[in-house]
Coordinates of C-alpha atoms in Angstrom, one line a residue:
M1 CA -80.9 1.2 -13.6
L2 CA -81.4 1.1 -17.4
D3 CA -78.5 1.8 -19.7
D4 CA -79.1 2.3 -23.4
M5 CA -76.5 3.2 -25.9
L6 CA -77.2 4.8 -29.2
D7 CA -75.5 4.1 -32.5
G8 CA -72.2 5.8 -33.2
S9 CA -68.4 5.4 -33.3
S10 CA -66.6 4.6 -30.1
G11 CA -64.9 7.5 -28.4
R12 CA -65.3 10.1 -25.7
P13 CA -69.0 10.7 -24.9
D14 CA -70.3 14.1 -25.8
T15 CA -72.8 15.3 -23.1
V16 CA -74.9 18.4 -23.5
L17 CA -76.3 20.4 -20.5
V18 CA -80.0 21.1 -21.2
E19 CA -81.4 23.9 -19.1
S20 CA -85.0 23.4 -20.2
F21 CA -86.5 20.2 -21.6
P22 CA -87.9 20.6 -25.1
A23 CA -91.4 19.5 -25.8
R24 CA -92.1 16.1 -27.1
P25 CA -91.9 16.0 -30.9
S26 CA -95.1 15.7 -32.8
T27 CA -93.8 12.8 -34.8
A28 CA -93.1 10.6 -31.7
P29 CA -95.7 7.9 -31.0
E30 CA -97.8 8.1 -27.9
L31 CA -96.6 5.9 -25.0
S32 CA -99.0 3.3 -23.5
S33 CA -99.3 3.9 -19.8
S34 CA -100.5 0.3 -19.3
S35 CA -97.6 -1.3 -21.1
F36 CA -94.7 1.0 -20.0
T37 CA -95.5 3.3 -17.0
P38 CA -97.7 2.3 -14.1
P39 CA -100.7 4.6 -13.4
G40 CA -100.0 7.3 -11.0
H41 CA -96.3 7.1 -11.7
S42 CA -94.3 9.3 -14.1
V43 CA -90.8 9.1 -15.5
A44 CA -88.8 12.3 -16.3
V45 CA -87.0 11.8 -19.5
P46 CA -84.6 14.5 -20.7
Y47 CA -84.9 14.9 -24.4
P48 CA -81.7 15.6 -26.3
P49 CA -81.4 18.3 -29.0
R50 CA -83.1 17.6 -32.3
E51 CA -79.8 17.3 -34.3
I52 CA -77.8 14.2 -33.3
Y53 CA -74.4 13.9 -35.0
S54 CA -73.8 10.3 -36.1
Q55 CA -70.1 10.6 -35.9
M56 CA -70.1 11.1 -32.1
S57 CA -71.0 8.5 -29.5
K58 CA -73.9 9.4 -27.2
F59 CA -75.6 7.5 -24.4
V60 CA -78.4 8.1 -22.0
I61 CA -78.7 6.6 -18.5
L62 CA -82.2 6.2 -17.1
V63 CA -82.6 5.6 -13.3
V64 CA -86.0 4.2 -12.1
D65 CA -86.6 3.5 -8.4
F66 CA -88.4 0.1 -8.1
S67 CA -88.0 -0.2 -4.3
E68 CA -91.8 0.2 -3.8
A69 CA -92.9 -0.9 -7.3
V70 CA -96.0 -3.2 -7.8
L71 CA -96.9 -5.1 -11.0
L72 CA -99.9 -3.6 -12.6
S73 CA -101.5 -6.8 -13.9
E74 CA -101.2 -10.5 -13.6
G75 CA -101.1 -10.8 -17.4
T76 CA -98.0 -11.4 -19.5
P77 CA -95.6 -8.5 -19.4
I78 CA -94.4 -6.7 -22.4
T79 CA -91.6 -8.2 -24.4
F80 CA -88.0 -7.1 -24.3
Q81 CA -88.1 -5.7 -27.9
A82 CA -91.2 -3.7 -27.1
L83 CA -89.5 -2.3 -24.0
K84 CA -86.5 -1.1 -26.1
S85 CA -88.8 0.4 -28.8
G86 CA -90.8 2.2 -26.1
I87 CA -87.6 3.6 -24.6
A88 CA -86.4 4.9 -28.0
E89 CA -89.8 6.4 -28.7
A90 CA -90.0 8.0 -25.3
L91 CA -86.7 9.7 -26.1
G92 CA -88.1 11.0 -29.4
T93 CA -85.4 9.2 -31.5
D94 CA -85.4 6.5 -34.1
A95 CA -82.4 4.6 -32.7
E96 CA -81.6 1.0 -31.7
V97 CA -81.2 0.4 -28.0
K98 CA -78.2 -1.9 -27.7
L99 CA -77.9 -2.6 -24.0
V100 CA -80.2 -2.7 -21.0
E101 CA -78.9 -3.6 -17.6
M102 CA -80.5 -3.9 -14.1
I103 CA -78.6 -3.1 -10.9
M104 CA -80.3 -4.4 -7.8
S105 CA -79.4 -3.7 -4.2
S106 CA -80.1 -6.6 -1.7
Y107 CA -78.8 -7.9 1.6
T108 CA -75.8 -9.5 -0.2
G109 CA -74.8 -6.3 -1.9
L110 CA -75.2 -4.9 -5.4
S111 CA -75.8 -7.1 -8.4
R112 CA -75.6 -5.9 -12.0
N113 CA -77.2 -8.2 -14.6
P114 CA -77.8 -7.4 -18.3
I115 CA -81.3 -7.8 -19.8
Q116 CA -80.8 -9.5 -23.2
N117 CA -84.1 -11.4 -23.8
D118 CA -87.7 -11.8 -22.5
A119 CA -86.6 -14.4 -19.9
D120 CA -84.2 -11.9 -18.3
L121 CA -87.0 -9.3 -18.3
C122 CA -89.4 -11.8 -16.6
D123 CA -86.8 -12.5 -13.9
F124 CA -86.4 -8.8 -13.4
Y125 CA -90.2 -8.4 -12.9
G126 CA -90.2 -11.4 -10.6
A127 CA -87.4 -9.8 -8.5
V128 CA -89.4 -6.5 -8.3
Q129 CA -92.2 -8.3 -6.4
A130 CA -91.9 -7.3 -2.7
E131 CA -95.2 -8.6 -1.2
T132 CA -94.8 -11.3 1.5
S133 CA -97.2 -14.3 1.9
S134 CA -98.4 -15.7 5.2
N135 CA -98.9 -19.1 3.6
E136 CA -96.0 -21.4 4.6
K137 CA -96.9 -23.9 1.9
A138 CA -96.8 -21.3 -0.9
P139 CA -94.2 -18.7 0.3
S140 CA -93.5 -15.7 -1.9
K141 CA -90.1 -15.0 -3.4
T142 CA -89.5 -12.4 -0.7
D143 CA -90.1 -15.0 2.0
I144 CA -87.8 -17.4 0.3
L145 CA -85.1 -14.7 -0.1
V146 CA -85.4 -13.7 3.6
Q147 CA -85.2 -17.3 4.7
Q148 CA -82.1 -17.9 2.6
L149 CA -80.4 -14.7 4.0
R150 CA -81.4 -15.7 7.5
E151 CA -79.7 -19.2 7.1
H152 CA -76.7 -17.6 5.5
Y153 CA -76.2 -15.0 8.3
E154 CA -76.8 -17.7 10.9
E155 CA -74.0 -19.8 9.4
V156 CA -71.8 -16.7 9.3
I157 CA -72.6 -15.8 12.9
A158 CA -72.0 -19.4 14.1
S159 CA -68.6 -19.4 12.3
H160 CA -67.7 -16.1 14.0
V161 CA -68.8 -17.5 17.4
R162 CA -66.6 -20.5 16.9
K163 CA -63.7 -18.3 15.9
I164 CA -64.2 -16.1 19.0
E165 CA -64.2 -19.2 21.3
E166 CA -61.0 -20.4 19.7
L167 CA -59.4 -17.0 20.0
Q168 CA -60.5 -16.8 23.7
K169 CA -58.9 -20.2 24.3
G170 CA -55.7 -19.0 22.6
N171 CA -55.8 -15.8 24.6
S172 CA -56.0 -17.7 27.9
K173 CA -53.1 -19.9 26.9
L174 CA -51.1 -16.8 25.9
R175 CA -51.9 -15.2 29.3
E176 CA -50.6 -18.3 31.1
K177 CA -47.4 -18.2 29.1
L178 CA -47.1 -14.5 29.7
K179 CA -47.4 -15.0 33.4
E180 CA -44.8 -17.7 33.3
R181 CA -42.5 -15.4 31.2
E182 CA -43.0 -12.6 33.7
E183 CA -42.0 -14.8 36.6
D184 CA -38.9 -15.9 34.7
L185 CA -38.2 -12.3 33.8
S186 CA -38.4 -11.2 37.4
S187 CA -35.9 -14.0 38.5
L188 CA -33.6 -13.1 35.5
T189 CA -33.9 -9.4 36.4
G190 CA -32.7 -10.1 40.0
Q191 CA -29.8 -12.2 38.7
L192 CA -28.8 -9.7 36.1
A193 CA -29.0 -6.9 38.7
N194 CA -26.6 -8.8 41.0
K195 CA -24.2 -9.5 38.1
L196 CA -24.4 -5.8 37.0
S197 CA -23.6 -4.5 40.5
A198 CA -20.7 -6.9 40.8
S199 CA -19.4 -5.9 37.3
E200 CA -19.8 -2.3 38.2
K201 CA -17.7 -2.7 41.3
D202 CA -15.1 -4.7 39.4
I203 CA -14.9 -2.2 36.5
A204 CA -14.7 0.7 38.9
K205 CA -11.9 -0.9 40.8
R206 CA -10.0 -1.7 37.6
V207 CA -10.5 1.7 36.1
K208 CA -9.5 3.4 39.3
G209 CA -6.2 1.4 39.4
E210 CA -5.5 2.2 35.7
L211 CA -6.3 5.8 36.3
D212 CA -4.0 6.0 39.3
E213 CA -1.2 4.5 37.2
K214 CA -1.7 6.9 34.3
L215 CA -2.0 9.8 36.7
K216 CA 1.3 9.0 38.3
A217 CA 2.9 8.6 34.8
Y218 CA 1.4 12.0 33.7
E219 CA 2.6 13.7 37.0
A220 CA 6.1 12.4 36.3
K221 CA 6.0 13.7 32.8
V222 CA 4.7 17.0 33.9
A223 CA 7.5 17.3 36.5
E224 CA 10.1 16.5 33.9
K225 CA 8.6 19.0 31.4
E226 CA 8.4 21.6 34.2
K227 CA 12.1 21.0 35.0
Q228 CA 13.1 21.3 31.3
F229 CA 11.0 24.4 31.0
K230 CA 12.6 26.1 34.0
A231 CA 16.1 25.3 32.6
Q232 CA 15.1 26.7 29.2
L233 CA 13.6 29.7 30.9
K234 CA 16.8 30.3 32.8
Q235 CA 18.9 29.9 29.6
K236 CA 16.6 32.3 27.7
G237 CA 16.8 34.8 30.5
Q238 CA 20.6 34.7 30.4
Q239 CA 20.4 35.1 26.6
I240 CA 18.0 38.0 27.0
V241 CA 20.4 39.7 29.5
A242 CA 23.3 39.2 27.1
Q243 CA 21.3 40.6 24.2
Q244 CA 20.3 43.6 26.4
R245 CA 24.0 44.2 27.1
E246 CA 24.8 43.9 23.4
I247 CA 21.9 46.3 22.6
S248 CA 23.2 48.8 25.2
D249 CA 26.7 48.5 23.6
V250 CA 25.3 49.0 20.2
R251 CA 23.3 52.0 21.4
R252 CA 26.4 53.5 22.9
E253 CA 28.3 52.9 19.6
L254 CA 25.3 54.3 17.7
E255 CA 25.4 57.5 19.9
K256 CA 29.2 57.7 19.4
T257 CA 28.7 57.2 15.6
R258 CA 26.0 59.9 15.6
E259 CA 28.4 62.3 17.4
D260 CA 31.2 61.5 15.0
L261 CA 28.7 62.0 12.2
H262 CA 27.7 65.4 13.5
S263 CA 31.4 66.4 13.9
S264 CA 32.1 65.0 10.4
E265 CA 29.3 67.0 9.0
A266 CA 30.6 70.2 10.7
L267 CA 34.1 69.4 9.3
V268 CA 32.6 68.9 5.9
K269 CA 30.9 72.2 6.1
E270 CA 34.1 73.9 7.2
H271 CA 36.1 72.2 4.4
L272 CA 33.4 73.1 1.8
Q273 CA 33.5 76.7 3.0
T274 CA 37.3 76.7 2.9
I275 CA 37.2 75.2 -0.6
S276 CA 34.7 77.8 -1.8
E277 CA 36.9 80.6 -0.3
Q278 CA 40.0 79.1 -2.0
N279 CA 38.1 78.9 -5.3
A280 CA 37.0 82.6 -4.9
R281 CA 40.6 83.5 -4.1
I282 CA 41.9 81.6 -7.1
D283 CA 39.4 83.3 -9.3
E284 CA 40.6 86.7 -8.0
L285 CA 44.2 85.7 -8.6
I286 CA 43.5 84.6 -12.1
A287 CA 41.7 87.9 -12.8
E288 CA 44.6 89.8 -11.3
C289 CA 47.1 87.8 -13.4
E290 CA 45.1 88.5 -16.6
R291 CA 44.9 92.2 -15.8
L292 CA 48.7 92.3 -15.2
M293 CA 49.3 90.4 -18.5
K294 CA 47.2 93.0 -20.3
E295 CA 49.1 95.8 -18.6
G296 CA 52.4 94.1 -19.4
V297 CA 51.5 93.7 -23.1
A298 CA 50.5 97.4 -23.3
H299 CA 53.7 98.4 -21.5
A300 CA 55.8 96.3 -23.9
A301 CA 54.1 98.0 -26.9
L302 CA 55.0 101.5 -25.5
C303 CA 58.5 100.6 -24.5
P304 CA 60.2 100.6 -28.0
T305 CA 59.1 104.2 -28.8
T306 CA 60.3 105.5 -25.5
L307 CA 63.5 103.5 -25.8
E308 CA 64.3 105.0 -29.2
E309 CA 63.8 108.5 -28.0
T310 CA 65.9 107.9 -25.0
M311 CA 68.6 106.1 -26.9
G312 CA 68.8 109.0 -29.4
E313 CA 69.5 111.4 -26.6
H314 CA 71.5 109.1 -24.2
P315 CA 73.1 105.9 -25.5
S316 CA 74.0 104.8 -22.0
R317 CA 70.4 105.1 -20.9
R318 CA 69.2 103.0 -23.9
E319 CA 71.4 100.2 -22.7
S320 CA 70.0 100.4 -19.2
L321 CA 66.4 100.3 -20.5
R322 CA 67.2 97.2 -22.6
I323 CA 68.5 95.5 -19.5
S324 CA 65.4 96.6 -17.5
R325 CA 63.1 95.4 -20.3
S326 CA 64.7 92.0 -20.5
S327 CA 64.6 91.6 -16.8
S328 CA 60.9 92.7 -16.7
R329 CA 60.0 90.3 -19.5
R330 CA 61.8 87.5 -17.7
A331 CA 60.0 88.2 -14.4
S332 CA 56.7 88.3 -16.3
V333 CA 57.3 84.9 -17.9
E334 CA 58.3 83.4 -14.6
S335 CA 55.2 84.8 -12.9
A336 CA 53.0 83.5 -15.7
A337 CA 54.6 80.0 -15.5
T338 CA 54.3 80.0 -11.7
R339 CA 50.6 80.9 -12.0
R340 CA 49.9 78.3 -14.7
S341 CA 51.7 75.6 -12.6
S342 CA 49.7 76.5 -9.5
V343 CA 46.3 76.5 -11.3
A344 CA 47.1 73.2 -13.1
S345 CA 48.2 71.5 -9.9
F346 CA 45.0 72.7 -8.1
K347 CA 42.8 71.6 -11.0
H348 CA 44.5 68.2 -11.1
F349 CA 44.1 67.8 -7.3
E350 CA 40.5 68.8 -7.6
Q351 CA 39.9 66.3 -10.4
R352 CA 41.6 63.5 -8.5
S353 CA 39.7 64.2 -5.2
R354 CA 36.1 64.2 -6.7
F355 CA 34.0 62.4 -9.3
T356 CA 30.5 62.9 -10.7
F357 CA 27.7 60.2 -10.4
T358 CA 24.7 60.8 -12.6
V359 CA 21.4 58.9 -12.0
P360 CA 19.3 59.0 -15.3
N361 CA 15.5 58.9 -15.1
I362 CA 15.5 59.1 -11.3
S363 CA 11.7 59.6 -11.1
D364 CA 11.2 56.4 -13.1
K365 CA 13.5 54.5 -10.8
I366 CA 11.8 55.9 -7.7
E367 CA 8.5 54.6 -9.0
R368 CA 9.7 51.2 -10.3
Y369 CA 12.4 50.2 -7.8
Q370 CA 11.5 48.3 -4.7
K371 CA 12.8 49.1 -1.2
G372 CA 16.4 47.8 -0.8
R373 CA 17.2 47.7 -4.6
P374 CA 20.3 49.8 -5.4
Y375 CA 21.4 51.6 -8.5
L376 CA 25.3 51.3 -8.7
S377 CA 27.8 53.7 -10.2
E378 CA 30.9 52.6 -12.0
E379 CA 34.0 51.9 -9.9
V380 CA 36.4 54.9 -9.8
N381 CA 40.1 54.0 -9.5
D382 CA 41.9 57.4 -9.9
I383 CA 40.8 59.0 -6.6
T384 CA 43.6 60.3 -4.5
G385 CA 44.4 58.0 -1.6
L386 CA 41.9 55.2 -2.5
E387 CA 42.3 52.1 -4.6
F388 CA 38.6 52.3 -5.8
A389 CA 35.3 53.8 -4.8
Q390 CA 31.7 53.1 -5.8
V391 CA 28.4 54.7 -4.9
E392 CA 25.2 52.7 -4.2
F393 CA 22.0 54.8 -4.6
F394 CA 18.7 53.4 -3.3
P395 CA 15.7 55.2 -4.9
R396 CA 13.2 53.8 -2.5
G397 CA 15.6 53.6 0.5
D398 CA 17.4 50.8 2.2
I399 CA 15.6 48.2 4.4
T400 CA 16.5 50.3 7.4
S401 CA 15.3 53.6 5.8
R402 CA 12.1 55.4 6.6
D403 CA 9.3 55.3 4.1
G404 CA 9.6 58.0 1.4
W405 CA 13.4 58.5 2.0
C406 CA 16.3 57.7 -0.4
A407 CA 19.6 56.2 0.7
I408 CA 23.2 56.5 -0.5
K409 CA 26.1 54.1 0.4
L410 CA 29.8 54.5 -0.5
R411 CA 31.8 51.4 -1.1
V412 CA 35.5 51.8 -0.3
P413 CA 38.3 49.4 0.5
N414 CA 38.5 47.8 4.0
R415 CA 40.1 49.8 6.8
T416 CA 39.4 53.1 5.1
K417 CA 38.2 56.0 7.2
V418 CA 35.9 58.3 5.4
R419 CA 34.4 61.6 6.7
W420 CA 31.1 62.5 5.2

């Protein structure tokens, strides 16, 4: 292989793909076939483009196969400088070839040697000779090289044979040691098997004893727990029976309370009806009294005229009319006083037996209050027959109320019987 580098700055090489090789420039000198290319052999040289930029690094690699090459003449070969000039001219450039290397493949591998002078070039041409000589006294370079390689490989083979023999000896020794180790291993395996069986029996016996002891302890604990559970179950059963009795008593009381409640509701309805009838009767009496008062006033206005006429005719009758008028006036005053006293006493009794409880913003309280939260009224102390009374209103109902229902409770002194 021949490497030649052209002038230019160091950097990344710029390669150009040339689809068709241009013709040889007319200014390039003719190449001597006797000095550069053997007859009957040709070298394909790709020509670069005509314009070469000096600021970019370019190089060309020429590969020539010399495996079957033969020197053309016995004369002195061309010089190294002439070879470089011929390469530059063959490329059609006026450039200095800086580096030429030869890469040779042989039995020992690849060798890469630079060609820097004529002596290196002569060595290269000498290495290219591939003809053998049958003369043992004047052997060719090929015979010498083959003999050297044969001796080298014979030494290598002998060393490998010695290593193989040593390895075989070591292998036989290792096999003997392996056989001894296998015999020792078989004896140790039998001993370990006997020890293992004895240990298994011992462990099984010990574990069985410990398991029996723990099982007895667990059985005793289970029996104790079962006894305690039965006692607790019996006690809970008695408590359940007692609670069932209490529940039945509470249910009976609840039924009785419901019956009393129904009877109280009936009495309340009767009393309300009676009160409404009494109120209607009182209104009728008041209207009758007012009518009588109007008639009495009108009668009193007419009495003086009639009295004068009567007195003018009969003085004795005038005296009797005066007496009758005074008695009538006295009766009217007493009747009016009696009526006012009865009405006042009834109103006073009515005021002392009832009071009004107003709940402001009841819709807002129904929305904001939680179940069980009450809205309390003021304590009332002037109710007939009670020291105090207070109303508790639950907008969302008590904890025992149904959803969506309100609840009302009346707080009264202890031992007070109230009919709703």
